[in-house]
């Protein structure tokens, strides 16, 4: 938010996974904002100053809440795509690898800060300087591409998050409306709810667009802080209620496959890496700490907590609902007012988070665009671009109204590049000229290759699933609900 990630990143508990991987002009603008925004937004980096650093505990809280959002709600289905044994083991491995890549990014940034005598360096600048330090003359000549590539993947990632949010909003509101006549005060009856006929989920998406347009027109970070805090509170309460429900009745897990089909594993990879895509919060947090020397230990502890939460929620969710698990676990909750309120809380939280996730892509694109026109046309162009970007995310969500496939596609396409492919290559370009062990080079190459394989296979599988489900598109979002 990632705002990284958030700002999430679905990324507190909001999925704010935005980071400062924007061009220097945008980054300087963000860094000049008031630092109080960081306290309300887990993955935004405006105002990260060394003068009033945050404690180790505050850093840990920001790191954990920057990872908690919509991604965790899709992990139970991801575990189904991997298997009840393979899923948790893969999440453990991915959590360890993602944490390692974050440590690599921090070390490389510190290396260039000391060499160039700079107080802070964002993701894009770190990659650019890493290419400048390369032994390849071609890479040194084209070092500015590094920053541009990071900015491109950031834009894709954050707008992808926005698409996920629109699908999530439509799915959950549609289910609430369909089951409103059967909603009761009791959450223990085992009965089939007769759904009320309602409009297609894509019409719900369209109905949200006017509200989203109004939200993204807010350009003041102080105002967005209010929305961030509201999103944090609503999602935290929702996660607590969801957790207490899924642990109540765990059926016999013997019928669940230990290892699922290899054909569905790429979908697991995309959703899982989507959830772990919080590498953008690392450098802003490290820069903000009072004692930055303690940051590596805090980072390891925070990622351990996050990985444990992911494994716990995803495994329990799949054990609880089995093959009936849906793209978001909120869609499996009983049809009583307590759990319907959870969906409403998440709708409020995600609606607020949209503006925060939207902020960094806007700060990359809009300053560049407005610099090309006169001051007279700058503000109209600013609003026009914001409107166009919201319409773009709405259009993409309508074209791909499968929440599980959107999660996997965004994770595979962009999150894998930012979290797995780029950091190991950055370490090689940074330290190769100074001497690296063959084992370290092999390790970095292996991580990047695995990330690239996940990028290609995960993207292909998600697109293939979208093509196969194209004929049943009007029904792909139906919320048939059995209590």
Short mmCIF file of C-alpha atoms in Angstrom, two decimals, residues 113-444:
data_model
loop_
_atom_site.label_atom_id
_atom_site.label_comp_id
_atom_site.label_asym_id
_atom_site.label_seq_id
_atom_site.Cartn_x
_atom_site.Cartn_y
_atom_site.Cartn_z
CA UNK A 113 22.79 4.84 1.06
CA UNK A 114 26.23 4.51 2.66
CA UNK A 115 28.04 4.66 -0.68
CA UNK A 116 26.11 7.69 -1.99
CA UNK A 117 25.62 9.34 1.40
CA UNK A 118 21.82 9.40 1.12
CA UNK A 119 19.46 9.15 4.12
CA UNK A 120 16.80 7.13 2.29
CA UNK A 121 16.38 5.18 -0.92
CA UNK A 122 13.18 3.72 -2.32
CA UNK A 123 12.72 0.49 -4.25
CA UNK A 124 13.02 2.03 -7.71
CA UNK A 125 16.16 4.03 -6.89
CA UNK A 126 17.77 0.98 -5.29
CA UNK A 127 17.24 -1.07 -8.45
CA UNK A 128 18.56 1.78 -10.61
CA UNK A 129 21.75 2.10 -8.55
CA UNK A 130 22.09 -1.68 -8.53
CA UNK A 131 22.19 -1.68 -12.32
CA UNK A 132 24.68 1.19 -12.27
CA UNK A 133 26.95 -0.98 -10.09
CA UNK A 134 26.73 -3.89 -12.52
CA UNK A 135 29.81 -5.15 -14.39
CA UNK A 136 27.80 -5.02 -17.63
CA UNK A 137 28.26 -1.81 -19.61
CA UNK A 138 24.85 -2.29 -21.23
CA UNK A 139 23.10 -2.52 -17.85
CA UNK A 140 24.93 0.56 -16.59
CA UNK A 141 23.87 2.50 -19.68
CA UNK A 142 20.23 1.48 -19.24
CA UNK A 143 20.13 1.71 -15.41
CA UNK A 144 17.18 4.10 -15.49
CA UNK A 145 15.11 1.23 -16.86
CA UNK A 146 15.32 -0.37 -13.42
CA UNK A 147 13.32 2.41 -11.81
CA UNK A 148 10.87 2.43 -14.71
CA UNK A 149 10.33 -1.33 -14.50
CA UNK A 150 9.64 -1.15 -10.77
CA UNK A 151 7.23 1.73 -11.32
CA UNK A 152 5.46 -0.21 -14.07
CA UNK A 153 4.98 -3.30 -11.92
CA UNK A 154 3.87 -1.10 -9.04
CA UNK A 155 1.18 0.48 -11.19
CA UNK A 156 0.03 -2.92 -12.44
CA UNK A 157 0.02 -4.33 -8.90
CA UNK A 158 -1.87 -1.49 -7.29
CA UNK A 159 -4.45 -1.17 -10.06
CA UNK A 160 -4.77 -4.95 -9.86
CA UNK A 161 -5.55 -4.62 -6.16
CA UNK A 162 -8.22 -2.09 -7.06
CA UNK A 163 -9.76 -4.56 -9.53
CA UNK A 164 -9.76 -7.23 -6.81
CA UNK A 165 -11.52 -4.81 -4.45
CA UNK A 166 -14.29 -4.05 -6.94
CA UNK A 167 -14.97 -7.78 -7.50
CA UNK A 168 -14.88 -8.38 -3.74
CA UNK A 169 -17.32 -5.54 -3.08
CA UNK A 170 -19.75 -6.82 -5.71
CA UNK A 171 -19.58 -10.47 -4.59
CA UNK A 172 -20.24 -9.73 -0.94
CA UNK A 173 -22.95 -7.11 -1.47
CA UNK A 174 -24.70 -9.41 -3.95
CA UNK A 175 -24.77 -12.24 -1.43
CA UNK A 176 -26.10 -9.98 1.32
CA UNK A 177 -28.92 -8.72 -0.91
CA UNK A 178 -29.79 -12.20 -2.20
CA UNK A 179 -30.07 -13.69 1.29
CA UNK A 180 -31.56 -10.69 3.09
CA UNK A 181 -35.05 -12.23 3.37
CA UNK A 182 -33.62 -15.37 4.97
CA UNK A 183 -31.27 -13.64 7.37
CA UNK A 184 -31.99 -14.55 11.00
CA UNK A 185 -30.63 -13.87 14.45
CA UNK A 186 -29.62 -17.52 14.92
CA UNK A 187 -26.40 -18.79 13.36
CA UNK A 188 -26.89 -22.48 14.21
CA UNK A 189 -29.73 -23.72 12.06
CA UNK A 190 -28.80 -26.13 9.29
CA UNK A 191 -31.12 -25.05 6.52
CA UNK A 192 -30.99 -24.05 2.90
CA UNK A 193 -31.60 -20.36 2.31
CA UNK A 194 -33.90 -19.49 -0.58
CA UNK A 195 -32.13 -16.68 -2.37
CA UNK A 196 -33.91 -13.58 -3.57
CA UNK A 197 -33.38 -13.02 -7.31
CA UNK A 198 -31.14 -10.01 -7.84
CA UNK A 199 -29.15 -8.32 -10.56
CA UNK A 200 -25.92 -9.59 -12.07
CA UNK A 201 -22.78 -8.99 -10.03
CA UNK A 202 -21.34 -6.82 -12.80
CA UNK A 203 -24.16 -4.35 -12.26
CA UNK A 204 -23.16 -4.18 -8.61
CA UNK A 205 -19.65 -3.30 -9.79
CA UNK A 206 -21.02 -0.45 -11.85
CA UNK A 207 -23.03 0.79 -8.89
CA UNK A 208 -19.85 1.17 -6.82
CA UNK A 209 -18.00 3.26 -9.42
CA UNK A 210 -19.57 6.67 -8.53
CA UNK A 211 -18.55 6.22 -4.87
CA UNK A 212 -15.04 5.16 -5.87
CA UNK A 213 -14.69 8.20 -8.13
CA UNK A 214 -15.61 10.49 -5.24
CA UNK A 215 -13.09 8.76 -2.98
CA UNK A 216 -10.15 9.01 -5.39
CA UNK A 217 -10.78 12.73 -5.88
CA UNK A 218 -9.51 13.15 -2.31
CA UNK A 219 -5.86 14.14 -2.72
CA UNK A 220 -5.10 15.15 0.86
CA UNK A 221 -3.31 12.43 2.82
CA UNK A 222 -4.60 13.80 6.11
CA UNK A 223 -8.16 13.15 4.95
CA UNK A 224 -7.24 9.68 3.71
CA UNK A 225 -5.92 8.87 7.18
CA UNK A 226 -9.50 8.83 8.47
CA UNK A 227 -10.47 6.28 5.84
CA UNK A 228 -7.40 4.20 6.65
CA UNK A 229 -8.25 3.99 10.33
CA UNK A 230 -11.86 3.09 9.54
CA UNK A 231 -10.66 0.31 7.23
CA UNK A 232 -8.22 -1.00 9.85
CA UNK A 233 -10.85 -1.21 12.56
CA UNK A 234 -13.56 -2.79 10.40
CA UNK A 235 -11.25 -5.46 8.99
CA UNK A 236 -9.71 -6.32 12.35
CA UNK A 237 -13.13 -6.90 13.90
CA UNK A 238 -14.17 -8.95 10.87
CA UNK A 239 -11.11 -11.22 11.01
CA UNK A 240 -11.67 -11.92 14.70
CA UNK A 241 -15.29 -12.92 14.09
CA UNK A 242 -14.34 -15.09 11.09
CA UNK A 243 -11.64 -16.89 13.07
CA UNK A 244 -13.88 -17.69 16.02
CA UNK A 245 -16.44 -19.17 13.61
CA UNK A 246 -14.18 -21.46 11.60
CA UNK A 247 -12.57 -23.01 14.70
CA UNK A 248 -15.92 -24.07 16.18
CA UNK A 249 -16.65 -27.13 14.08
CA UNK A 250 -13.82 -28.79 12.16
CA UNK A 251 -15.08 -31.91 10.30
CA UNK A 252 -13.04 -35.04 9.61
CA UNK A 253 -10.22 -33.98 7.27
CA UNK A 254 -9.44 -37.51 6.04
CA UNK A 255 -11.38 -36.94 2.81
CA UNK A 256 -9.33 -33.91 1.81
CA UNK A 257 -6.42 -34.53 -0.59
CA UNK A 258 -2.94 -34.08 0.83
CA UNK A 259 -1.67 -32.91 -2.56
CA UNK A 260 -3.98 -31.45 -5.20
CA UNK A 261 -3.59 -31.65 -8.96
CA UNK A 262 -0.51 -29.95 -10.39
CA UNK A 263 -2.79 -28.13 -12.83
CA UNK A 264 -4.33 -26.06 -10.04
CA UNK A 265 -1.07 -25.40 -8.17
CA UNK A 266 -0.23 -22.30 -10.27
CA UNK A 267 -3.49 -20.75 -9.04
CA UNK A 268 -2.29 -21.37 -5.49
CA UNK A 269 1.01 -19.69 -6.29
CA UNK A 270 -0.63 -16.55 -7.66
CA UNK A 271 -2.99 -16.11 -4.71
CA UNK A 272 -0.27 -16.84 -2.15
CA UNK A 273 2.27 -14.42 -3.60
CA UNK A 274 -0.51 -11.83 -3.89
CA UNK A 275 -0.93 -12.12 -0.12
CA UNK A 276 2.81 -11.87 0.57
CA UNK A 277 3.28 -8.85 -1.71
CA UNK A 278 4.27 -6.37 0.97
CA UNK A 279 7.88 -5.77 0.04
CA UNK A 280 7.10 -2.10 -0.51
CA UNK A 281 6.57 -1.39 3.20
CA UNK A 282 10.06 -2.57 4.10
CA UNK A 283 12.26 0.39 3.13
CA UNK A 284 9.89 3.09 4.47
CA UNK A 285 9.64 1.25 7.80
CA UNK A 286 13.38 0.73 8.07
CA UNK A 287 13.94 4.41 7.40
CA UNK A 288 11.37 5.44 10.01
CA UNK A 289 12.75 3.39 12.92
CA UNK A 290 14.57 5.10 15.76
CA UNK A 291 17.12 2.27 15.87
CA UNK A 292 17.35 0.88 12.34
CA UNK A 293 19.90 -1.72 13.48
CA UNK A 294 17.05 -3.70 15.04
CA UNK A 295 15.00 -3.73 11.85
CA UNK A 296 16.26 -7.08 10.45
CA UNK A 297 15.15 -8.86 13.63
CA UNK A 298 11.79 -7.07 13.58
CA UNK A 299 11.34 -7.96 9.92
CA UNK A 300 12.00 -11.65 10.60
CA UNK A 301 9.64 -11.66 13.59
CA UNK A 302 6.90 -9.84 11.69
CA UNK A 303 7.08 -12.13 8.67
CA UNK A 304 7.04 -15.16 10.98
CA UNK A 305 3.82 -13.90 12.58
CA UNK A 306 2.30 -13.17 9.17
CA UNK A 307 3.23 -16.59 7.78
CA UNK A 308 1.81 -18.33 10.86
CA UNK A 309 -1.46 -16.38 10.52
CA UNK A 310 -1.70 -17.19 6.83
CA UNK A 311 -1.09 -20.88 7.42
CA UNK A 312 -3.57 -20.98 10.31
CA UNK A 313 -6.44 -19.12 8.62
CA UNK A 314 -6.00 -20.87 5.26
CA UNK A 315 -5.72 -24.37 6.71
CA UNK A 316 -8.60 -23.95 9.16
CA UNK A 317 -10.76 -22.37 6.49
CA UNK A 318 -10.21 -25.26 4.08
CA UNK A 319 -10.68 -27.84 6.86
CA UNK A 320 -13.91 -26.14 7.93
CA UNK A 321 -15.55 -25.84 4.49
CA UNK A 322 -13.71 -28.42 2.39
CA UNK A 323 -14.55 -28.43 -1.30
CA UNK A 324 -17.30 -25.86 -0.69
CA UNK A 325 -14.76 -23.14 0.09
CA UNK A 326 -15.36 -20.02 -2.00
CA UNK A 327 -13.07 -17.39 -3.51
CA UNK A 328 -13.41 -15.32 -0.33
CA UNK A 329 -14.08 -17.06 2.96
CA UNK A 330 -16.61 -14.34 3.81
CA UNK A 331 -18.89 -15.90 1.16
CA UNK A 332 -19.02 -19.10 3.26
CA UNK A 333 -20.26 -17.44 6.44
CA UNK A 334 -23.72 -18.35 7.81
CA UNK A 335 -26.77 -16.33 6.92
CA UNK A 336 -27.31 -14.61 10.24
CA UNK A 337 -26.97 -10.97 11.10
CA UNK A 338 -23.70 -11.42 13.00
CA UNK A 339 -21.87 -12.79 9.97
CA UNK A 340 -23.72 -10.60 7.50
CA UNK A 341 -22.35 -7.69 9.50
CA UNK A 342 -18.86 -9.10 8.90
CA UNK A 343 -19.42 -8.78 5.17
CA UNK A 344 -20.73 -5.25 5.63
CA UNK A 345 -17.68 -4.34 7.71
CA UNK A 346 -15.37 -5.72 5.05
CA UNK A 347 -17.28 -3.84 2.36
CA UNK A 348 -16.74 -0.61 4.30
CA UNK A 349 -13.07 -1.44 4.87
CA UNK A 350 -12.37 -2.32 1.24
CA UNK A 351 -14.28 0.71 -0.01
CA UNK A 352 -12.04 2.92 2.11
CA UNK A 353 -8.91 1.02 1.15
CA UNK A 354 -9.52 1.51 -2.56
CA UNK A 355 -8.57 5.18 -2.34
CA UNK A 356 -5.40 4.34 -0.42
CA UNK A 357 -4.30 1.68 -2.92
CA UNK A 358 -5.11 4.10 -5.73
CA UNK A 359 -2.84 6.82 -4.32
CA UNK A 360 0.63 5.67 -5.41
CA UNK A 361 -0.24 4.78 -9.04
CA UNK A 362 -1.89 8.20 -9.25
CA UNK A 363 1.26 9.83 -7.83
CA UNK A 364 3.36 8.11 -10.49
CA UNK A 365 1.15 8.84 -13.50
CA UNK A 366 -0.48 12.20 -12.75
CA UNK A 367 2.64 14.34 -11.99
CA UNK A 368 4.22 13.19 -15.24
CA UNK A 369 1.06 13.90 -17.23
CA UNK A 370 0.38 17.33 -15.70
CA UNK A 371 3.99 18.40 -16.30
CA UNK A 372 3.30 18.14 -20.03
CA UNK A 373 0.51 20.76 -20.01
CA UNK A 374 0.11 24.34 -18.86
CA UNK A 375 -0.85 25.12 -15.27
CA UNK A 376 -4.32 26.12 -16.45
CA UNK A 377 -5.09 22.57 -17.58
CA UNK A 378 -3.25 20.73 -14.80
CA UNK A 379 -6.23 20.33 -12.45
CA UNK A 380 -8.76 19.25 -15.12
CA UNK A 381 -6.22 16.75 -16.45
CA UNK A 382 -5.61 15.48 -12.90
CA UNK A 383 -9.32 14.79 -12.36
CA UNK A 384 -9.70 13.30 -15.84
CA UNK A 385 -6.87 10.83 -15.25
CA UNK A 386 -8.31 9.79 -11.89
CA UNK A 387 -11.71 9.23 -13.49
CA UNK A 388 -10.16 7.25 -16.34
CA UNK A 389 -8.14 5.05 -13.93
CA UNK A 390 -11.23 4.23 -11.87
CA UNK A 391 -13.15 3.37 -15.03
CA UNK A 392 -10.23 1.20 -16.16
CA UNK A 393 -10.24 -0.82 -12.94
CA UNK A 394 -14.03 -1.12 -13.13
CA UNK A 395 -13.88 -2.30 -16.74
CA UNK A 396 -11.22 -4.91 -15.97
CA UNK A 397 -13.22 -6.14 -12.98
CA UNK A 398 -16.31 -6.51 -15.16
CA UNK A 399 -14.33 -8.40 -17.79
CA UNK A 400 -12.80 -10.70 -15.15
CA UNK A 401 -15.50 -11.07 -12.46
CA UNK A 402 -13.92 -14.17 -10.88
CA UNK A 403 -12.39 -13.11 -7.58
CA UNK A 404 -10.14 -16.19 -7.29
CA UNK A 405 -8.76 -15.74 -10.81
CA UNK A 406 -8.21 -12.00 -10.38
CA UNK A 407 -6.22 -12.68 -7.19
CA UNK A 408 -4.12 -15.31 -8.94
CA UNK A 409 -3.61 -13.25 -12.08
CA UNK A 410 -2.47 -10.11 -10.25
CA UNK A 411 -0.22 -12.14 -7.96
CA UNK A 412 1.38 -14.07 -10.80
CA UNK A 413 1.81 -11.13 -13.18
CA UNK A 414 3.22 -8.41 -10.93
CA UNK A 415 3.59 -9.51 -7.33
CA UNK A 416 5.98 -12.33 -8.27
CA UNK A 417 8.22 -9.85 -10.11
CA UNK A 418 8.40 -7.38 -7.23
CA UNK A 419 8.67 -9.92 -4.42
CA UNK A 420 10.67 -12.82 -5.91
CA UNK A 421 12.31 -12.03 -9.26
CA UNK A 422 13.83 -8.56 -8.84
CA UNK A 423 15.41 -8.68 -5.31
CA UNK A 424 17.74 -11.67 -5.94
CA UNK A 425 18.88 -10.18 -9.26
CA UNK A 426 19.42 -6.88 -7.46
CA UNK A 427 21.75 -8.59 -4.98
CA UNK A 428 23.81 -10.06 -7.82
CA UNK A 429 24.19 -6.74 -9.66
CA UNK A 430 25.01 -4.93 -6.40
CA UNK A 431 27.67 -7.23 -4.96
CA UNK A 432 29.02 -9.23 -7.90
CA UNK A 433 31.82 -6.75 -8.62
CA UNK A 434 32.82 -6.87 -4.93
CA UNK A 435 32.96 -10.64 -4.84
CA UNK A 436 30.16 -13.14 -4.20
CA UNK A 437 30.32 -16.81 -3.37
CA UNK A 438 29.09 -19.21 -6.07
CA UNK A 439 26.57 -20.57 -3.56
CA UNK A 440 24.98 -17.13 -3.08
CA UNK A 441 24.82 -16.57 -6.82
CA UNK A 442 23.21 -19.99 -7.32
CA UNK A 443 20.70 -19.28 -4.55
CA UNK A 444 19.71 -15.92 -6.03
#
